[in-house]
Tab-separated table of N, CA and C in Angstrom:
chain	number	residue	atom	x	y	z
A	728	UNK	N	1.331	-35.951	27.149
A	728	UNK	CA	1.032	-34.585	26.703
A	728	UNK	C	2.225	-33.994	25.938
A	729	UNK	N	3.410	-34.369	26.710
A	729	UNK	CA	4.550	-33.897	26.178
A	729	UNK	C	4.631	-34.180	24.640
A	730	UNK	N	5.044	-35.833	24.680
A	730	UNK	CA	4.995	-36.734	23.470
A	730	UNK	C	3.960	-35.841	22.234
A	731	UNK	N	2.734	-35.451	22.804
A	731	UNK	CA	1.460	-35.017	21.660
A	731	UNK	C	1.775	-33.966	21.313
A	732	UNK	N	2.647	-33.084	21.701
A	732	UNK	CA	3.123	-31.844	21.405
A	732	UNK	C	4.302	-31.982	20.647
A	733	UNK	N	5.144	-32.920	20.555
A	733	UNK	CA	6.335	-33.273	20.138
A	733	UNK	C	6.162	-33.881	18.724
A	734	UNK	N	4.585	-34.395	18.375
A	734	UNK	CA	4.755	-35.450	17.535
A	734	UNK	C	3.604	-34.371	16.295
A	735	UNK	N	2.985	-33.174	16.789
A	735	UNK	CA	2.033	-32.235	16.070
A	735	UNK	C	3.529	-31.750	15.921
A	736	UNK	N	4.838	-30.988	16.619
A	736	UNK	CA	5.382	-30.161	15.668
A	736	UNK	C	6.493	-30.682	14.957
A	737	UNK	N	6.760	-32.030	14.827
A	737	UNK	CA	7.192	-32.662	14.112
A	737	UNK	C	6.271	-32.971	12.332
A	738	UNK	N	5.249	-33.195	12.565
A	738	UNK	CA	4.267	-33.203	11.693
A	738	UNK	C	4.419	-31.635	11.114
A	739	UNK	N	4.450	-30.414	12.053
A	739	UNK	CA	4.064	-29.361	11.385
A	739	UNK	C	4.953	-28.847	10.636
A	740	UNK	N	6.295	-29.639	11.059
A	740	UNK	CA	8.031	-29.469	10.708
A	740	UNK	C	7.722	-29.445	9.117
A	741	UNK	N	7.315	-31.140	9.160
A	741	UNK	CA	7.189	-31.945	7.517
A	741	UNK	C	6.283	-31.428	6.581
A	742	UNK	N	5.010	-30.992	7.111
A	742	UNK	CA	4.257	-30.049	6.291
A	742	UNK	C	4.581	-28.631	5.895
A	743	UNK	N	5.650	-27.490	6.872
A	743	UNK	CA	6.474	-26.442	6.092
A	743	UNK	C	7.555	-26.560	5.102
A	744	UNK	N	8.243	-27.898	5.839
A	744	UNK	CA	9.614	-28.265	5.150
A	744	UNK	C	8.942	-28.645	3.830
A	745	UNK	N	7.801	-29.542	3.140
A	745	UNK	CA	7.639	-29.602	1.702
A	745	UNK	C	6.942	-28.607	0.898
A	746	UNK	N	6.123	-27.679	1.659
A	746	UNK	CA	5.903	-26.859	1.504
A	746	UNK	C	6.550	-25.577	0.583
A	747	UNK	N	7.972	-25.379	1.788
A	747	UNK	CA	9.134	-24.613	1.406
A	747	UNK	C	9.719	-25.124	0.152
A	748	UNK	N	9.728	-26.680	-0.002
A	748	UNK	CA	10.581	-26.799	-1.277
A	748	UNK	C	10.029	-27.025	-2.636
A	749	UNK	N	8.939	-26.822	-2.502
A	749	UNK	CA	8.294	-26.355	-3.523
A	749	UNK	C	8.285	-24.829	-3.697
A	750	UNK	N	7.754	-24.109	-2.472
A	750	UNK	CA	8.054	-22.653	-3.068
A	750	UNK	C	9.335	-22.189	-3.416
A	751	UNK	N	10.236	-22.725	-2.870
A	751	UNK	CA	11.398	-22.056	-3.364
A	751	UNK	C	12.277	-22.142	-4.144
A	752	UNK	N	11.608	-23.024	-5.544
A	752	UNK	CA	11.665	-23.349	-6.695
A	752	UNK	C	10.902	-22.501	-7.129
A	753	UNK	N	9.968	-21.934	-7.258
A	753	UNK	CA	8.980	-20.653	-8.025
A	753	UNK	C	9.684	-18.995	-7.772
A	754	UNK	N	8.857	-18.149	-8.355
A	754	UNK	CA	8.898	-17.052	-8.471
A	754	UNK	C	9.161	-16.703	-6.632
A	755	UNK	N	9.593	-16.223	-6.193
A	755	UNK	CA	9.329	-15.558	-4.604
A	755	UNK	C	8.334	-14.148	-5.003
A	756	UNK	N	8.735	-13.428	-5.840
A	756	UNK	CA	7.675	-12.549	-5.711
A	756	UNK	C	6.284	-12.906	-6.297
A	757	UNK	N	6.007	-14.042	-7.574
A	757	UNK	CA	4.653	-14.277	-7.511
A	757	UNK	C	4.341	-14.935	-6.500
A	758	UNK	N	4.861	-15.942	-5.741
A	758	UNK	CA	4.545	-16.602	-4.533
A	758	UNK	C	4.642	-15.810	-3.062
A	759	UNK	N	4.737	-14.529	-2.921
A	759	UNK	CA	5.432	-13.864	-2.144
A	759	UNK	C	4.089	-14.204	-1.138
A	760	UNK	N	3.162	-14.466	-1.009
A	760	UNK	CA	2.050	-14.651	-0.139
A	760	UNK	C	2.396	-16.151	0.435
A	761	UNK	N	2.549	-16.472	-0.232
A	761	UNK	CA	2.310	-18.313	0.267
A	761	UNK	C	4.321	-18.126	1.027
A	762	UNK	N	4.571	-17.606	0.709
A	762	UNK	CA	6.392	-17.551	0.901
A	762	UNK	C	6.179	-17.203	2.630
A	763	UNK	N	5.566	-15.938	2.169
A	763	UNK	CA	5.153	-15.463	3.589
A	763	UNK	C	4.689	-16.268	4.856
A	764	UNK	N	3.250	-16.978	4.567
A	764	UNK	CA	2.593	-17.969	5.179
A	764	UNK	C	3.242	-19.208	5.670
A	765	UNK	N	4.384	-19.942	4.495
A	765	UNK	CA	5.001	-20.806	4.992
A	765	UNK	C	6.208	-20.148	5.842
A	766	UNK	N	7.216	-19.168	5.892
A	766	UNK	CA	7.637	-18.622	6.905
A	766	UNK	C	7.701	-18.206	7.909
A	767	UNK	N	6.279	-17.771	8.093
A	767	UNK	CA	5.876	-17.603	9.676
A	767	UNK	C	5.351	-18.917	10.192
A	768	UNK	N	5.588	-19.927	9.450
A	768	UNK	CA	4.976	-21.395	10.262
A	768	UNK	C	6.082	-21.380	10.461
A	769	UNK	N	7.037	-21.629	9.573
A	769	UNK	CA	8.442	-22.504	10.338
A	769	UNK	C	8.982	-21.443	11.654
A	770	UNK	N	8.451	-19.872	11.211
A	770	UNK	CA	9.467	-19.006	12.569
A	770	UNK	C	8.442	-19.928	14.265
A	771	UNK	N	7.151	-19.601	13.596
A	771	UNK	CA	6.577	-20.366	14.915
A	771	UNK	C	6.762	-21.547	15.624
A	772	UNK	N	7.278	-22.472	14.920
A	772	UNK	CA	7.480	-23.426	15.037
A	772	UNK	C	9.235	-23.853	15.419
A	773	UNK	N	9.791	-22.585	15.022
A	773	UNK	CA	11.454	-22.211	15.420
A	773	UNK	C	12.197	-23.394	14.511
A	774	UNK	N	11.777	-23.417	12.803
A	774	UNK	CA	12.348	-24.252	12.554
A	774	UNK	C	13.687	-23.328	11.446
A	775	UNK	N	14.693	-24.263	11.824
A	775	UNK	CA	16.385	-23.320	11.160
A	775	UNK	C	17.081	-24.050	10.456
A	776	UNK	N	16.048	-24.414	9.254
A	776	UNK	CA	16.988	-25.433	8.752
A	776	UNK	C	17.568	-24.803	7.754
A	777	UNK	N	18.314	-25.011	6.941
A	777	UNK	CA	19.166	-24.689	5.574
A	777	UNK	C	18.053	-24.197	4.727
A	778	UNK	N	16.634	-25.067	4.757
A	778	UNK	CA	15.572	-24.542	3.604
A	778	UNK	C	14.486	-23.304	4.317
A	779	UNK	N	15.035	-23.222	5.540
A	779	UNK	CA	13.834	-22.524	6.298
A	779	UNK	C	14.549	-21.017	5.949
A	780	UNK	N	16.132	-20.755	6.242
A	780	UNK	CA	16.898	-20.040	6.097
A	780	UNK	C	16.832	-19.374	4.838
A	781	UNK	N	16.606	-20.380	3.701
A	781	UNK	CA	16.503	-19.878	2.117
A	781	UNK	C	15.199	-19.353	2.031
A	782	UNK	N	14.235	-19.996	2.753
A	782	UNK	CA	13.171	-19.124	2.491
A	782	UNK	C	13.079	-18.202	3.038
A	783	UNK	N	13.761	-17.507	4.332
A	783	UNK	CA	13.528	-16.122	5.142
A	783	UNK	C	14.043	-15.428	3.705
A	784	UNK	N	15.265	-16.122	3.614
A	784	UNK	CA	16.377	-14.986	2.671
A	784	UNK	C	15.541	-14.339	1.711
A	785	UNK	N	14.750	-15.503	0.784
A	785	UNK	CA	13.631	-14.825	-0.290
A	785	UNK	C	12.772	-13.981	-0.074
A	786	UNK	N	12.059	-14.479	1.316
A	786	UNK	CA	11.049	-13.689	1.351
A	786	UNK	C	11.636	-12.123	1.759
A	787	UNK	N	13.384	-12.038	2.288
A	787	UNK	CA	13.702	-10.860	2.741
A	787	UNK	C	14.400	-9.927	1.612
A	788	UNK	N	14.369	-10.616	0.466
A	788	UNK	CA	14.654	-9.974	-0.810
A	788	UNK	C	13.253	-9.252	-1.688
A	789	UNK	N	12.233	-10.340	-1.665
A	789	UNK	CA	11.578	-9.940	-2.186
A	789	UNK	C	10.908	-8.302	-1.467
A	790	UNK	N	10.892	-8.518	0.174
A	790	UNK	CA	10.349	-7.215	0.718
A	790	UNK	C	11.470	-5.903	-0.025
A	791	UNK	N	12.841	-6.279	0.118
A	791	UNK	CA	13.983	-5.432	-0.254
A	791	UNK	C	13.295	-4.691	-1.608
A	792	UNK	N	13.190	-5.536	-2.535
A	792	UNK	CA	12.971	-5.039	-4.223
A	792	UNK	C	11.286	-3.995	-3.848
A	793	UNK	N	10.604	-4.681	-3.355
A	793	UNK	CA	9.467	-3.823	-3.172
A	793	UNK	C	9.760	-2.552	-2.795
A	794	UNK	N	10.614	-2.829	-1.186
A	794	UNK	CA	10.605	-1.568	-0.513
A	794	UNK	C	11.229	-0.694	-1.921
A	795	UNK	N	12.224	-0.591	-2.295
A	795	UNK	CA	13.627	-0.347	-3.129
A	795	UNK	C	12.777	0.370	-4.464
A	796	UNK	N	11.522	-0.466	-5.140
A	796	UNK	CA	11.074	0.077	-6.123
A	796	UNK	C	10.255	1.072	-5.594
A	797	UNK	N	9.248	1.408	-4.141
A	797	UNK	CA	8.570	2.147	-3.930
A	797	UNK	C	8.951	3.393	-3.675
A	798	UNK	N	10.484	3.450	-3.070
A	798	UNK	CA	10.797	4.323	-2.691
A	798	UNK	C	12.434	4.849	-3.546
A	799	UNK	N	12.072	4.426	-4.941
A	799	UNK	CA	12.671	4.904	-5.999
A	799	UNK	C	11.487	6.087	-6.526
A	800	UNK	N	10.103	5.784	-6.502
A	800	UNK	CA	9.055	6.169	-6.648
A	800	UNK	C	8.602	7.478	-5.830
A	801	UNK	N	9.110	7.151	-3.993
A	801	UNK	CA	8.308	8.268	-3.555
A	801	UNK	C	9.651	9.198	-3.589
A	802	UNK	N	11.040	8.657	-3.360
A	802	UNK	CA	12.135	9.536	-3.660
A	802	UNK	C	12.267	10.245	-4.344
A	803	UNK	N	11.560	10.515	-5.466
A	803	UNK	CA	11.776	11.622	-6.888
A	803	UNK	C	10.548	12.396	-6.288
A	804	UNK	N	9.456	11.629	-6.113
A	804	UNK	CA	8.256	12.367	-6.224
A	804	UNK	C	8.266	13.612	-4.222
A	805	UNK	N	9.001	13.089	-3.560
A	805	UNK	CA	9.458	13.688	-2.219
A	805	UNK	C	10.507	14.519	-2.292
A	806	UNK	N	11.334	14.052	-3.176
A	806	UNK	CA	12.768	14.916	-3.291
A	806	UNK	C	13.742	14.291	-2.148
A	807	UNK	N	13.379	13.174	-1.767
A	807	UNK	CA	13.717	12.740	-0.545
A	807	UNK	C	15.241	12.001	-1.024
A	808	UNK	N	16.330	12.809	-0.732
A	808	UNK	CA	17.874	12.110	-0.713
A	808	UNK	C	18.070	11.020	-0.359
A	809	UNK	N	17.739	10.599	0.948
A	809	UNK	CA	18.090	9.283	2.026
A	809	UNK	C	17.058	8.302	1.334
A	810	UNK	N	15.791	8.194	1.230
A	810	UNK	CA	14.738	7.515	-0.021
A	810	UNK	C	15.738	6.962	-1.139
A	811	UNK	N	16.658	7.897	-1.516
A	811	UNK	CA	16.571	7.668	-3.234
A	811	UNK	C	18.507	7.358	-3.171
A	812	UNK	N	18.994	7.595	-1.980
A	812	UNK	CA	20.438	6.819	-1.693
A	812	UNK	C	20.481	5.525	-1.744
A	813	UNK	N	19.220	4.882	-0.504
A	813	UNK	CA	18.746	3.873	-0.091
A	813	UNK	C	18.450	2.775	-1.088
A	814	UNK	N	17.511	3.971	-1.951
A	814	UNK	CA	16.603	2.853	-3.171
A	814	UNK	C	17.483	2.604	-4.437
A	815	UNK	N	18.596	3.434	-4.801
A	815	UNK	CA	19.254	3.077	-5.880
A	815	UNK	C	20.501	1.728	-5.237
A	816	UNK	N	20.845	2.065	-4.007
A	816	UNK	CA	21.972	1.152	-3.710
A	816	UNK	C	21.573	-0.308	-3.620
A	817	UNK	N	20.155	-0.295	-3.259
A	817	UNK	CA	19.551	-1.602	-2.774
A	817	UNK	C	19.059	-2.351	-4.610
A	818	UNK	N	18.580	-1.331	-5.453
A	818	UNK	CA	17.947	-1.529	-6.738
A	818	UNK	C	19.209	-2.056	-7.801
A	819	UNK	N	20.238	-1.139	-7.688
A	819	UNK	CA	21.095	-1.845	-8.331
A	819	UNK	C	22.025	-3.417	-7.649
A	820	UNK	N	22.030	-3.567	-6.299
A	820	UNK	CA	22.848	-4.284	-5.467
A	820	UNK	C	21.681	-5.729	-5.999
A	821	UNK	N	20.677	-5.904	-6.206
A	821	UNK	CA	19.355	-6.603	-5.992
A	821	UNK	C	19.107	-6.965	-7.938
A	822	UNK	N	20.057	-5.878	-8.531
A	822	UNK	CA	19.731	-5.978	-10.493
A	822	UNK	C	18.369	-5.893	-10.192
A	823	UNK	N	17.074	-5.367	-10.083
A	823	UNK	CA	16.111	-4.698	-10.234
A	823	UNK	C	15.777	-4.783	-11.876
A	824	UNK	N	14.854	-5.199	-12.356
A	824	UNK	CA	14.124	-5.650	-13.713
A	824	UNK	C	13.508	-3.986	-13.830
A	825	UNK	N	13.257	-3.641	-15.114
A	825	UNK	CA	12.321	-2.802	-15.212
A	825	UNK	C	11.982	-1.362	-14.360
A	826	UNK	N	13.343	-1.093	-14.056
A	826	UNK	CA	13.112	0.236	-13.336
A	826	UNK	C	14.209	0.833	-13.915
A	827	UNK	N	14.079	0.930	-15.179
A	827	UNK	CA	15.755	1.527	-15.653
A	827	UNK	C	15.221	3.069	-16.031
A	828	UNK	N	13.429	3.798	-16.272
A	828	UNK	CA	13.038	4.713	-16.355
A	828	UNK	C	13.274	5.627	-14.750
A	829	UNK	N	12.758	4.651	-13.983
A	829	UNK	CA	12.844	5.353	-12.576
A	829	UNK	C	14.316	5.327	-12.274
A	830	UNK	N	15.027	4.666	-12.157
A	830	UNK	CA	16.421	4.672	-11.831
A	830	UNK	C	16.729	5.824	-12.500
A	831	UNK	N	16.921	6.609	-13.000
A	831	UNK	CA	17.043	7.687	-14.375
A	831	UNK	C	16.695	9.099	-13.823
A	832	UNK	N	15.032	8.961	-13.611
A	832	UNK	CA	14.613	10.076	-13.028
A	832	UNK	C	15.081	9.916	-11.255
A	833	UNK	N	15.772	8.948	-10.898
A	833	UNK	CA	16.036	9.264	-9.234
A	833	UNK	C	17.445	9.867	-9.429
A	834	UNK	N	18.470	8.984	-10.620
A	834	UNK	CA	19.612	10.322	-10.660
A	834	UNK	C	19.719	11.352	-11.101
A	835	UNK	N	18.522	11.817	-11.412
A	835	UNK	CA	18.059	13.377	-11.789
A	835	UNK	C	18.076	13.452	-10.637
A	836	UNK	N	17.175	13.997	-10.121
A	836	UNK	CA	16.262	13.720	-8.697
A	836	UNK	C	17.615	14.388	-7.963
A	837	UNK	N	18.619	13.253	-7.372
A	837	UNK	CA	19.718	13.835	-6.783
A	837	UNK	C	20.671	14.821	-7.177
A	838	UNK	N	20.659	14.438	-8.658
A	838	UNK	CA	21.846	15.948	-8.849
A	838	UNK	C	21.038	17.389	-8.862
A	839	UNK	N	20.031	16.959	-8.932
A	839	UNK	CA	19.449	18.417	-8.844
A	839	UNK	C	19.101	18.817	-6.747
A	840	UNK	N	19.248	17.845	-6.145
A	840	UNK	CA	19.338	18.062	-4.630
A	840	UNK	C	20.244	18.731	-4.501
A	841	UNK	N	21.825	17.718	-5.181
A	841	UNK	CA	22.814	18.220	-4.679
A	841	UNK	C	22.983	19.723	-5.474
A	842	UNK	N	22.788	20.173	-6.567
A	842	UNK	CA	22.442	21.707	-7.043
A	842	UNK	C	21.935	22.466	-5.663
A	843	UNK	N	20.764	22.092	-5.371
A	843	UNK	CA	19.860	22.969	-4.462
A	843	UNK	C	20.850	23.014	-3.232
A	844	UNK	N	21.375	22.680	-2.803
A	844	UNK	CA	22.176	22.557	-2.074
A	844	UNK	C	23.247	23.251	-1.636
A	845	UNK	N	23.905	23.192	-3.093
A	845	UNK	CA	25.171	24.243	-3.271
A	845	UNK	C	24.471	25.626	-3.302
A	846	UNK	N	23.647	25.697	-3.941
A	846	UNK	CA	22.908	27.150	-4.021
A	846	UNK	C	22.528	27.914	-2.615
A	847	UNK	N	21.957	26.727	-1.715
A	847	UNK	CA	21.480	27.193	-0.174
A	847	UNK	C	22.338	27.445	0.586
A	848	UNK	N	23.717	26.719	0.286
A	848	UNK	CA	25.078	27.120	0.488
A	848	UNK	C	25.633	28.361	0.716
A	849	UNK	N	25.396	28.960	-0.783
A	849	UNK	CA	26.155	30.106	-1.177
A	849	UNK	C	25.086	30.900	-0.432
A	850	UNK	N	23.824	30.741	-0.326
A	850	UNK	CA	22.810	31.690	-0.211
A	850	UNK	C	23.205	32.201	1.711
A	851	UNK	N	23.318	30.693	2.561
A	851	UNK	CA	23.576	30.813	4.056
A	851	UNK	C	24.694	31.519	4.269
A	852	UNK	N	25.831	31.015	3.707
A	852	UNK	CA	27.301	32.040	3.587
A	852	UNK	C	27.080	33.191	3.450
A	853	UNK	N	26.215	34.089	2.097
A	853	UNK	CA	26.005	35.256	2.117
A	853	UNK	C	25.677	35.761	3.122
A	854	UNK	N	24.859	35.509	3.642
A	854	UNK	CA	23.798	35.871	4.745
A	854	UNK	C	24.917	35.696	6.117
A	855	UNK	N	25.588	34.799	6.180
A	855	UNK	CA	26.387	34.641	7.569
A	855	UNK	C	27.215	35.886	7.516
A	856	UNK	N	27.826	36.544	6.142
A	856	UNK	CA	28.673	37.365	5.729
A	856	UNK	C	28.711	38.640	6.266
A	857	UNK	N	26.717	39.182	6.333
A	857	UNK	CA	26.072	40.196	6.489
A	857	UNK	C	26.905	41.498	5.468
A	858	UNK	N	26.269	42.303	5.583
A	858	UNK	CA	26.867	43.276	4.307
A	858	UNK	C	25.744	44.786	4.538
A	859	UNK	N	26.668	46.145	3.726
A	859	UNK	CA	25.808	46.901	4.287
A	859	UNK	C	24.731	47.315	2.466
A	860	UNK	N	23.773	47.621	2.606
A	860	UNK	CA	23.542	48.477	1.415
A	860	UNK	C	23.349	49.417	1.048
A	861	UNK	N	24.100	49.549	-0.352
A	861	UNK	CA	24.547	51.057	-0.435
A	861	UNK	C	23.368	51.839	-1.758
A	862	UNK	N	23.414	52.961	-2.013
A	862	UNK	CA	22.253	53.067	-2.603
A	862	UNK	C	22.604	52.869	-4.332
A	863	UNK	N	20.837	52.226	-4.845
A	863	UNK	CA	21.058	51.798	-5.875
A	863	UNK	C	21.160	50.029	-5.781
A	864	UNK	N	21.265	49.571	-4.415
A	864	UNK	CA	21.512	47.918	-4.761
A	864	UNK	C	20.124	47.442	-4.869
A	865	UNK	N	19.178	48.134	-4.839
A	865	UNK	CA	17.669	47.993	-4.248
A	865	UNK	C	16.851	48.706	-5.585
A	866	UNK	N	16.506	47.668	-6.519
A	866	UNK	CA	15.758	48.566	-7.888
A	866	UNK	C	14.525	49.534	-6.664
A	867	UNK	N	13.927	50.275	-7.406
A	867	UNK	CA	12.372	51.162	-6.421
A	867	UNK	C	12.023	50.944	-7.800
């Protein structure tokens, strides 16, 4: 029984392992499905080899660029800082193809946070300041 179990994940070894080295000669993101599929065989199977390793790595880049382009995307469109910290550090760290429009509008995006910012600033300070009013500060 032992042996029959020993000799299926040996077999299942050789069928990820050629598997893998074919995909990881292609695109990872057009293959990003089959990348996937053969990765969770080898994790099931607990295989750690040098090619099993290259393929986590791909398939953990390719999620990176996805996540990285989506949330270059919802970061402008959210106003979301931590989104668009995240997505430029990972987009440029990764050279990112074809997001040189969004990259653009996300460092808009932030300098105009950090504006809003300074403004809510000055606005909380005032207000912490308190002050009395005198007449005339108030159009009628």
């Amino acid at each position: 029984d032992q042996a029959k179990k020993l000799r299926l994940v040996f077999i299942e070894e050789r069928r990820v392992t050629s598997l893998l080295e074919k995909l990881v000669k292609e695109d990872p993101e057009e293959k990003f499905s089959e990348l996937g599929q053969a990765v969770a065989c080898a994790d099931e199977i607990n295989l750690s080899t040098p090619l099993a390793q290259l393929g986590r790595k791909l398939l953990n880049e390719v999620n990176d660029r996805k996540k990285a382009r989506l949330w270059l995307k919802e970061g402008v469109d959210e106003a979301d800082e931590k989104k668009l910290d995240w997505a430029i550090e990972r987009a440029t760290a990764l050279q990112l193809k074809n997001v040189e429009q969004t990259m653009a509008d996300a460092q808009k995006m932030l300098k105009r946070i950090e504006e809003e910012k300074k403004i809510i600033k000055k606005l909380l300070d005032g207000v912490a300041v308190g002050g009395y009013l005198n007449e005339g500060d108030i159009p009628s």
